[in-house]
PDB file of C-alpha atoms in Angstrom:
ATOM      1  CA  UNK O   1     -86.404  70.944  77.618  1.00 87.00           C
ATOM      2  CA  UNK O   2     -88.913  68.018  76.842  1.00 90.00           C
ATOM      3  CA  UNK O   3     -92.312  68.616  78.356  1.00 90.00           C
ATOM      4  CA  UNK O   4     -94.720  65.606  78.384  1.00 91.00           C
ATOM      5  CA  UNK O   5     -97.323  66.055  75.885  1.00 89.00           C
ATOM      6  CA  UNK O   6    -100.274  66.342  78.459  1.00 90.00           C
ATOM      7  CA  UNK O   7     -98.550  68.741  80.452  1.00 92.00           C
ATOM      8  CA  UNK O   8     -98.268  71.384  77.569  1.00 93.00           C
ATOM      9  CA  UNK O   9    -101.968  70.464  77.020  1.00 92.00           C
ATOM     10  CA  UNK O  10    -103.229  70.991  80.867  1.00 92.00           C
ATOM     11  CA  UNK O  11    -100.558  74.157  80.933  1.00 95.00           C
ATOM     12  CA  UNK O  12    -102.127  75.827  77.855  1.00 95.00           C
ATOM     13  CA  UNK O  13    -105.616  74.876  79.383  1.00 94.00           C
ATOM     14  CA  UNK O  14    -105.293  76.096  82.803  1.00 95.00           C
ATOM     15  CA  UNK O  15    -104.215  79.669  81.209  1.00 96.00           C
ATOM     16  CA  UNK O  16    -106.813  80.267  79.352  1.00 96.00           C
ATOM     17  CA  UNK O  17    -109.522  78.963  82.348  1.00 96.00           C
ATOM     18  CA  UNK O  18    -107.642  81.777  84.613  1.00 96.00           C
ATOM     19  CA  UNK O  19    -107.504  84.259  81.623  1.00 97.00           C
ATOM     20  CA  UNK O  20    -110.981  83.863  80.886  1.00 96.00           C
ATOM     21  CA  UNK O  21    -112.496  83.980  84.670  1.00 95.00           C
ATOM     22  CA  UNK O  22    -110.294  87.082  85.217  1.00 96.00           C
ATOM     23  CA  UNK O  23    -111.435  89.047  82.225  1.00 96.00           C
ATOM     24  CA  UNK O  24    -115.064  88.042  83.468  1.00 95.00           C
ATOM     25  CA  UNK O  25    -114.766  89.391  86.310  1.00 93.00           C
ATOM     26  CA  UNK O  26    -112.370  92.459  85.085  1.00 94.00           C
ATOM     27  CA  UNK O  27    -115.280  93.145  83.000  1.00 92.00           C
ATOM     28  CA  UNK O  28    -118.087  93.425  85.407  1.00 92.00           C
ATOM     29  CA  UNK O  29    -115.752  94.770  88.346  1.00 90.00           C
ATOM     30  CA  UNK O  30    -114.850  97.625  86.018  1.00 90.00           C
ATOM     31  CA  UNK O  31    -117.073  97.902  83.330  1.00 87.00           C
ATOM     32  CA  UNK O  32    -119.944  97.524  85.253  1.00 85.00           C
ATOM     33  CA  UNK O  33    -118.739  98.558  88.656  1.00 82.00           C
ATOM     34  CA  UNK O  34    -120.082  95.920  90.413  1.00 85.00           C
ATOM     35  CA  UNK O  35    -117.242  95.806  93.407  1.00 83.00           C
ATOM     36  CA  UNK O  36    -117.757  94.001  96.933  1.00 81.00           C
ATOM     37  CA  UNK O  37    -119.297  96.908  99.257  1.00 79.00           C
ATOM     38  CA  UNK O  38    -116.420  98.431 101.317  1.00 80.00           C
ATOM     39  CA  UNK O  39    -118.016 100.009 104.995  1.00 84.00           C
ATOM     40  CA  UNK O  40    -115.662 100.299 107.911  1.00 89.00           C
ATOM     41  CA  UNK O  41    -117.405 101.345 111.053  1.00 94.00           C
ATOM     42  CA  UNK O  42    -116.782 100.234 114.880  1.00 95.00           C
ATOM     43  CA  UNK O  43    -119.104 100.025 117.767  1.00 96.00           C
ATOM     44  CA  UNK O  44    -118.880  97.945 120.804  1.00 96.00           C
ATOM     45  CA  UNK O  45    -120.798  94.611 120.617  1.00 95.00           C
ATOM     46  CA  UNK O  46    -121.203  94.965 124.494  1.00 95.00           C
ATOM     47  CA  UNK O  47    -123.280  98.078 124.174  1.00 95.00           C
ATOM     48  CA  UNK O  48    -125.288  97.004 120.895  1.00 95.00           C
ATOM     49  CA  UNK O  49    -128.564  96.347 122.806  1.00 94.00           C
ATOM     50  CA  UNK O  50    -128.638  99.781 124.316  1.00 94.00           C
ATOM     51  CA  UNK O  51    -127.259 101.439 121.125  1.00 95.00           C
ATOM     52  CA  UNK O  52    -129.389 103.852 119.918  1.00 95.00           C
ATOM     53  CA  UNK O  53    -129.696 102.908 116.807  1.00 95.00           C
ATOM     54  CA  UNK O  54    -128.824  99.267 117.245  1.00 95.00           C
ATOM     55  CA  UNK O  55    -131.104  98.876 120.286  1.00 93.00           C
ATOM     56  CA  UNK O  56    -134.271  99.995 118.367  1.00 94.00           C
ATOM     57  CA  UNK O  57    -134.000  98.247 115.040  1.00 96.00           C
ATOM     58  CA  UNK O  58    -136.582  98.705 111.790  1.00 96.00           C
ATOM     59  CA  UNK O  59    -137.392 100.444 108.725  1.00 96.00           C
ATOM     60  CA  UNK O  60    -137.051 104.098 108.295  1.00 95.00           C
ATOM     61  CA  UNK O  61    -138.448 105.821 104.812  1.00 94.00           C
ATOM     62  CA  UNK O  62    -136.953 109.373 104.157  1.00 94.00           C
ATOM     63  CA  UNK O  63    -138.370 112.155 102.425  1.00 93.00           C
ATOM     64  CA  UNK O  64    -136.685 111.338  99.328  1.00 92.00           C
ATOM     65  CA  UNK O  65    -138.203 107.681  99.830  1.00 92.00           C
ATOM     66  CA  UNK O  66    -135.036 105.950 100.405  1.00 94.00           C
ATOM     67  CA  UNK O  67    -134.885 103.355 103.670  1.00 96.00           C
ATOM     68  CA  UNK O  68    -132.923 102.709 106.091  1.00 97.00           C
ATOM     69  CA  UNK O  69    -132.954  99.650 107.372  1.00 97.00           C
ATOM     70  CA  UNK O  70    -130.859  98.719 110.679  1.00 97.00           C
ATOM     71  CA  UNK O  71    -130.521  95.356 111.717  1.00 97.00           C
ATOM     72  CA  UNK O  72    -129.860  93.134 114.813  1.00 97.00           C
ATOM     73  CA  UNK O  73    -128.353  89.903 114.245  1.00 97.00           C
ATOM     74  CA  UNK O  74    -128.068  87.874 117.355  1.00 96.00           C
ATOM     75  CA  UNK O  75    -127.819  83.818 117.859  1.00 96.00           C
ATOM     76  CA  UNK O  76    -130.225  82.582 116.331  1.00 95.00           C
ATOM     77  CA  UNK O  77    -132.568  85.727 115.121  1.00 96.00           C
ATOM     78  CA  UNK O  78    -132.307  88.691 113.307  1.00 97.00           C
ATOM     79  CA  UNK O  79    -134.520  91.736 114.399  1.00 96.00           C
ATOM     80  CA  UNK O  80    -136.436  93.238 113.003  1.00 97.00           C
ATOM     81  CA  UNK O  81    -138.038  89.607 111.784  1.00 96.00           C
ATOM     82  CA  UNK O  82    -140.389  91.365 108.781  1.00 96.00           C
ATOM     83  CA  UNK O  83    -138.500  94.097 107.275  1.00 97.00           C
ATOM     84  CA  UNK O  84    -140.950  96.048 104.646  1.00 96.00           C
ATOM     85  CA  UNK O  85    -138.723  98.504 101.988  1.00 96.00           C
ATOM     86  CA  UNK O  86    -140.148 100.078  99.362  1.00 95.00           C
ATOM     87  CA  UNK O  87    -139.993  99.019  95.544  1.00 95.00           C
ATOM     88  CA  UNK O  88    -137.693 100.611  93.382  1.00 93.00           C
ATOM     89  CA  UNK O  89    -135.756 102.734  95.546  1.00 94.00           C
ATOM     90  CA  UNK O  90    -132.456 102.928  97.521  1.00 94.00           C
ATOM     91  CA  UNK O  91    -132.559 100.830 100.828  1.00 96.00           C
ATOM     92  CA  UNK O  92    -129.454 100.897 103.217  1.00 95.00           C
ATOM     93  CA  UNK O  93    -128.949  97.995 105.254  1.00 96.00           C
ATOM     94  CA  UNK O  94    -127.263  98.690 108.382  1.00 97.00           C
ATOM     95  CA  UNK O  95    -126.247  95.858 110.568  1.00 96.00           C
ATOM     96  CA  UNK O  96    -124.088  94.318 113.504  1.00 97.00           C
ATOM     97  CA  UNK O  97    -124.295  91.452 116.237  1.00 97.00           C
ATOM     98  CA  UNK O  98    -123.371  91.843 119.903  1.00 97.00           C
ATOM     99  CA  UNK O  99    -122.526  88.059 120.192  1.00 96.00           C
ATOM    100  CA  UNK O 100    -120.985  86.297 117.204  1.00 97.00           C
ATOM    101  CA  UNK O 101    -119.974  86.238 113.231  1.00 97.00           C
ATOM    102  CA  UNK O 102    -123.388  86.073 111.170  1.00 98.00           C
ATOM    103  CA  UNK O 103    -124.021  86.150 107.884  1.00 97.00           C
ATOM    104  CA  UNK O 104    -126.846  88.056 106.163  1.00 97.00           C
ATOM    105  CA  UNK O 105    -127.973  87.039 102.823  1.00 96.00           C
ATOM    106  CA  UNK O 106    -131.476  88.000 100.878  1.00 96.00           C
ATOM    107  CA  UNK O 107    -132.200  84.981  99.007  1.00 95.00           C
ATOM    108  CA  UNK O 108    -132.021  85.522  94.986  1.00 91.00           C
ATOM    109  CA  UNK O 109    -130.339  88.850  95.437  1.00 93.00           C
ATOM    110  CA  UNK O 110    -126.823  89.841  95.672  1.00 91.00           C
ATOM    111  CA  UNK O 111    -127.781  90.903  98.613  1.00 93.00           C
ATOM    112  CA  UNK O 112    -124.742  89.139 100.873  1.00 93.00           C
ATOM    113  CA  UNK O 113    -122.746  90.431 103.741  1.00 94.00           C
ATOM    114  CA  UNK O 114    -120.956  88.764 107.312  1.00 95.00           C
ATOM    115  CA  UNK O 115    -122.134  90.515 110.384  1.00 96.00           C
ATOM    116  CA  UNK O 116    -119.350  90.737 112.637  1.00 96.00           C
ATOM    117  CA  UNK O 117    -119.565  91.991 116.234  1.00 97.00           C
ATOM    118  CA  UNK O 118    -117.583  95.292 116.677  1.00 96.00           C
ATOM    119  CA  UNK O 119    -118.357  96.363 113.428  1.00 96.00           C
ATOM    120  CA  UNK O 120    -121.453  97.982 111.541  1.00 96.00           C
ATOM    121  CA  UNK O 121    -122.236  96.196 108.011  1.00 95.00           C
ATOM    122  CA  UNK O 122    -123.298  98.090 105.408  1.00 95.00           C
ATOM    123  CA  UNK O 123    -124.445  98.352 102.000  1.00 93.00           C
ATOM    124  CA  UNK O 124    -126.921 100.151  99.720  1.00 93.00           C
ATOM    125  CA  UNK O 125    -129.222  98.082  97.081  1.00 93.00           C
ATOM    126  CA  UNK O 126    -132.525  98.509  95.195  1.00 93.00           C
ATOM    127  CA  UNK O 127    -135.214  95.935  94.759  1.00 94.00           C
ATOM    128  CA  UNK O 128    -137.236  96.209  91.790  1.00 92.00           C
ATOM    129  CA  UNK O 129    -139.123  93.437  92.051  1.00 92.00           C
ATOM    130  CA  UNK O 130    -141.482  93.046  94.543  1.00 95.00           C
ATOM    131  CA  UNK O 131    -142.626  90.236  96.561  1.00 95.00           C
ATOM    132  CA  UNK O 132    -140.927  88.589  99.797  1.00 97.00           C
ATOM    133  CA  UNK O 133    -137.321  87.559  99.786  1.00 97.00           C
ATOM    134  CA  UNK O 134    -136.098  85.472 102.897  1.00 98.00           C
ATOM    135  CA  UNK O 135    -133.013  86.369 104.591  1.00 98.00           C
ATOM    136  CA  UNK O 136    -131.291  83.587 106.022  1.00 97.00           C
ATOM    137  CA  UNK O 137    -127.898  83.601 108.101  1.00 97.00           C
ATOM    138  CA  UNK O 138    -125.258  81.773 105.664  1.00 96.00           C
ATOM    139  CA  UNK O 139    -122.493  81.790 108.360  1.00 97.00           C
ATOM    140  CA  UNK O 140    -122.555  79.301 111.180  1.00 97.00           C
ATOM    141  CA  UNK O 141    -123.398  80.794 114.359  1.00 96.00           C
ATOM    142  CA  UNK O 142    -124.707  77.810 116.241  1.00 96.00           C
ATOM    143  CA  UNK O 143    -126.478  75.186 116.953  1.00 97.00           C
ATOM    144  CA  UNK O 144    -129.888  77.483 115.842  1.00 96.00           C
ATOM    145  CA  UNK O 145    -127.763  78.698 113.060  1.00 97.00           C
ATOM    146  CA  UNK O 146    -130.462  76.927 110.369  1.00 97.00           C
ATOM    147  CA  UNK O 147    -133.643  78.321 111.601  1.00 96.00           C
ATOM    148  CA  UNK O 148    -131.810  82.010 111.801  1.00 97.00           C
ATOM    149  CA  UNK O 149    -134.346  83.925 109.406  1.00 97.00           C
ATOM    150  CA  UNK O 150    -135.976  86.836 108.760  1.00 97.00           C
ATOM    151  CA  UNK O 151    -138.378  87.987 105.819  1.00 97.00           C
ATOM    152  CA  UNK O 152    -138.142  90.765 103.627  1.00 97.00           C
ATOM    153  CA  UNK O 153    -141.218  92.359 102.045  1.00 97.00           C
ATOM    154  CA  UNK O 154    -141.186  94.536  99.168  1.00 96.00           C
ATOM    155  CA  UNK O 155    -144.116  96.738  97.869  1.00 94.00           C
ATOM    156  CA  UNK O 156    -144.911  99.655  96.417  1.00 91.00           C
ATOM    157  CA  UNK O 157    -143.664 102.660  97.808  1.00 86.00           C
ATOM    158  CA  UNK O 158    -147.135 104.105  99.149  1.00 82.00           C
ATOM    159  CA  UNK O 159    -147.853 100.923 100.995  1.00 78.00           C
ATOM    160  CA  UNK O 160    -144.184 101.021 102.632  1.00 72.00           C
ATOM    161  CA  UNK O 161    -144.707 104.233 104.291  1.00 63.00           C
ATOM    162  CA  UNK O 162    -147.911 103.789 105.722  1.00 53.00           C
ATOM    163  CA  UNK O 163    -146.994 100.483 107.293  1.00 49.00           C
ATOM    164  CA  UNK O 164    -146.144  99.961 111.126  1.00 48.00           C
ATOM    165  CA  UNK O 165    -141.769 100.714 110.776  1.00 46.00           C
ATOM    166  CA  UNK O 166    -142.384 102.723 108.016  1.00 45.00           C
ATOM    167  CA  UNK O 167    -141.989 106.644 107.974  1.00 41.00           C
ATOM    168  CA  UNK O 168    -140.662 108.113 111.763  1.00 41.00           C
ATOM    169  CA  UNK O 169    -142.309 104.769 112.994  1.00 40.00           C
ATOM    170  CA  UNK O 170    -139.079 103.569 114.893  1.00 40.00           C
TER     171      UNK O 170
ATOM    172  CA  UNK C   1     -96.516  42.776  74.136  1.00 51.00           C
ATOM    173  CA  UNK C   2     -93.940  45.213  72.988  1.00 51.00           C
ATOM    174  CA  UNK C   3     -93.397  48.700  74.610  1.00 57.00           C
ATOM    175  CA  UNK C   4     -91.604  49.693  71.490  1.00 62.00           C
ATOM    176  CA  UNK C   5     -93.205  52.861  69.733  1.00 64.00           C
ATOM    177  CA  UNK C   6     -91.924  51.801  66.497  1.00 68.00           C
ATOM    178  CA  UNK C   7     -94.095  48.781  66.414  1.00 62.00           C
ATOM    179  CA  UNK C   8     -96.719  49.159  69.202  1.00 57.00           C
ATOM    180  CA  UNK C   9     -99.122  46.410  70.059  1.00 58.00           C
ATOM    181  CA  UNK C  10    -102.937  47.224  69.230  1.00 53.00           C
ATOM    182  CA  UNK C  11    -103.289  47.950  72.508  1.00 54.00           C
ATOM    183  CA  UNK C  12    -101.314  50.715  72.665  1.00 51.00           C
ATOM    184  CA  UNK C  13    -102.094  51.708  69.184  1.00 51.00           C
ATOM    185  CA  UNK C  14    -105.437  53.866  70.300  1.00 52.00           C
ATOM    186  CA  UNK C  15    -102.493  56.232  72.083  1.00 54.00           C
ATOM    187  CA  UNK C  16    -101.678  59.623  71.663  1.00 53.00           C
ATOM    188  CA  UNK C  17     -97.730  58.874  71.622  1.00 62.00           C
ATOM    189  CA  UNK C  18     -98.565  56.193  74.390  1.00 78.00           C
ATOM    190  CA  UNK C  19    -101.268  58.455  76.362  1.00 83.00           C
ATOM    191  CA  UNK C  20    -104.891  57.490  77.044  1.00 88.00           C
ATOM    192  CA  UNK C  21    -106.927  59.417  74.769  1.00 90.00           C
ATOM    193  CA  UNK C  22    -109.989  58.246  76.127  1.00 93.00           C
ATOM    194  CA  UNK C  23    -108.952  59.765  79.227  1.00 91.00           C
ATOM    195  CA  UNK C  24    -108.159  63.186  77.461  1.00 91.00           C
ATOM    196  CA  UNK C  25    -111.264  63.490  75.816  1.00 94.00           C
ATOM    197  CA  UNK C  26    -113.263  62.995  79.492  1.00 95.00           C
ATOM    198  CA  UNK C  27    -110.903  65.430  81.338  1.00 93.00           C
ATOM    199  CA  UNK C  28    -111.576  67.711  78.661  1.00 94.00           C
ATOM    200  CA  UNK C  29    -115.357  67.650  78.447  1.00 96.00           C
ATOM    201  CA  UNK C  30    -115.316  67.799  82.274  1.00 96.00           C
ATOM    202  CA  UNK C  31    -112.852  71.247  81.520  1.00 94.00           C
ATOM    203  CA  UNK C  32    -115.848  72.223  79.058  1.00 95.00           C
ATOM    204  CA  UNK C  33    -118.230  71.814  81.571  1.00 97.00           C
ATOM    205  CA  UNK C  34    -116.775  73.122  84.355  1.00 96.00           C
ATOM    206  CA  UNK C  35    -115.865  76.563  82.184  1.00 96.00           C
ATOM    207  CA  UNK C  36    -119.456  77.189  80.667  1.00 97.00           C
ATOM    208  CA  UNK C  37    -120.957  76.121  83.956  1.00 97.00           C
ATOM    209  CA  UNK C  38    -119.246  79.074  85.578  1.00 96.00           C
ATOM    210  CA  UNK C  39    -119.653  81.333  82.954  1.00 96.00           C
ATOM    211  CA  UNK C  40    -123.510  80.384  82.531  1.00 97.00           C
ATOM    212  CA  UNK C  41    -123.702  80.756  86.966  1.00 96.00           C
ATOM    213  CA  UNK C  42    -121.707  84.346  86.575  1.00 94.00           C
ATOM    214  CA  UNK C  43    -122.966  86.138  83.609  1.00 95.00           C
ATOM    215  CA  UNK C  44    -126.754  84.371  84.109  1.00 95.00           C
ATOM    216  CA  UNK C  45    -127.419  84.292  87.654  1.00 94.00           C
ATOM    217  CA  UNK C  46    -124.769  86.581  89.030  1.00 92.00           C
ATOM    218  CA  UNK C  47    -123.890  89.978  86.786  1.00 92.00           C
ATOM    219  CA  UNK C  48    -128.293  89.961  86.221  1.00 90.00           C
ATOM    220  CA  UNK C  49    -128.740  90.387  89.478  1.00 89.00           C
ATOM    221  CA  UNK C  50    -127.040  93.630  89.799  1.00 84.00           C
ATOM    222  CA  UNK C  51    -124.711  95.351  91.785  1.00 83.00           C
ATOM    223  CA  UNK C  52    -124.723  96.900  95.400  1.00 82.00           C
ATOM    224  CA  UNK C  53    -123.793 100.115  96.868  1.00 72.00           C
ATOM    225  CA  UNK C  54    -124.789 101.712  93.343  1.00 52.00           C
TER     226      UNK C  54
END
């Protein structure tokens, strides 16, 4: 069977672009188990407000200086707007919206996750670089959608739990 | 002008078996690009960055 001479050219081309950009990311998916965080949780978006953990959103620092953060993400806002974590240790974002799909990125971090109402969002990161990150919502919510913001602050572990929404401050 | 490969007319002599190179050679560096552009974006911005839930 004759195949045109740029075919066989694109053909052989196209395999190795897929061959390459799956190793890549067979590499770092397994190698460096770096895998899209998996959290499946319900709650009702009608009774997120008055949840209690979802109806009092912030910062909390444990004893073992880990945070937990919990976040409200609502057209066009996310609450708490200054979220302060401490540097260098694990920080759990928790997160859901009682009215629509958000998104919930922290700019220059992998930091990246929708917010979708009926379900709690979830993963666990650690920032070792302090200084103030903004969060913006990457998923259109609205006609607010582009101011949706919040800021995150990190500093050194001392200063976090001293700080208003730091330790049993929620 | 002749279409016939066995004596082609200049202007079909530049050919690759009466293909456009030039046209190859720009597909191909935008392939180039396009490949180390997502490899720079993945393995410079992306893996350095670190993974979640870890």
């Amino acid at each position: 069977m004759h195949v045109d001479l740029y075919e066989k050219i694109w053909m052989y081309a196209a395999g190795a672009i897929i061959v390459v950009f799956l190793a890549s990311m067979g590499y770092t998916t397994l190698g460096r188990a770096m895998q899209p965080p998996s959290h499946v949780e319900t709650i009702d978006p009608a009774a997120v407000r008055t949840d209690e953990e979802f109806g009092s959103p912030g910062v909390t620092i444990h004893e073992d200086g880990s945070a937990t953060v919990v976040i409200q993400a609502f057209m066009f806002a996310f609450l708490p707007l200054e979220i302060r974590v401490p540097q260098g240790r694990d920080v759990t974002f928790r997160m859901t919206s009682p009215d629509v799909i958000h998104g919930f990125q922290i700019v220059q971090t992998n930091g990246n996750t929708m917010v979708v109402p009926g379900y709690v969002s979830q993963f666990t990161t650690r920032f070792d670089t302090p200084g103030e990150y903004l969060i913006v919502c990457n998923e259109y919510c609205g006609v607010g959608h582009h101011v949706m913001s919040a800021t995150l602050i990190v500093e050194d572990p001392s200063e976090t739990a001293e700080a208003p929404g730091g330790e049993g401050d929620r | 002008m002749s279409d016939d490969p066995r004596n082609p007319s200049s202007e079909r002599s530049a050919d690759v078996g009466g293909h456009p190179k030039g046209t190859l050679a720009i597909v191909g560096i935008y392939g180039l690009l396009f490949v180390i552009g997502w490899l720079i974006m993945y393995f410079g911005l992306f893996v350095p960055r670190g993974p979640l839930n870890e």
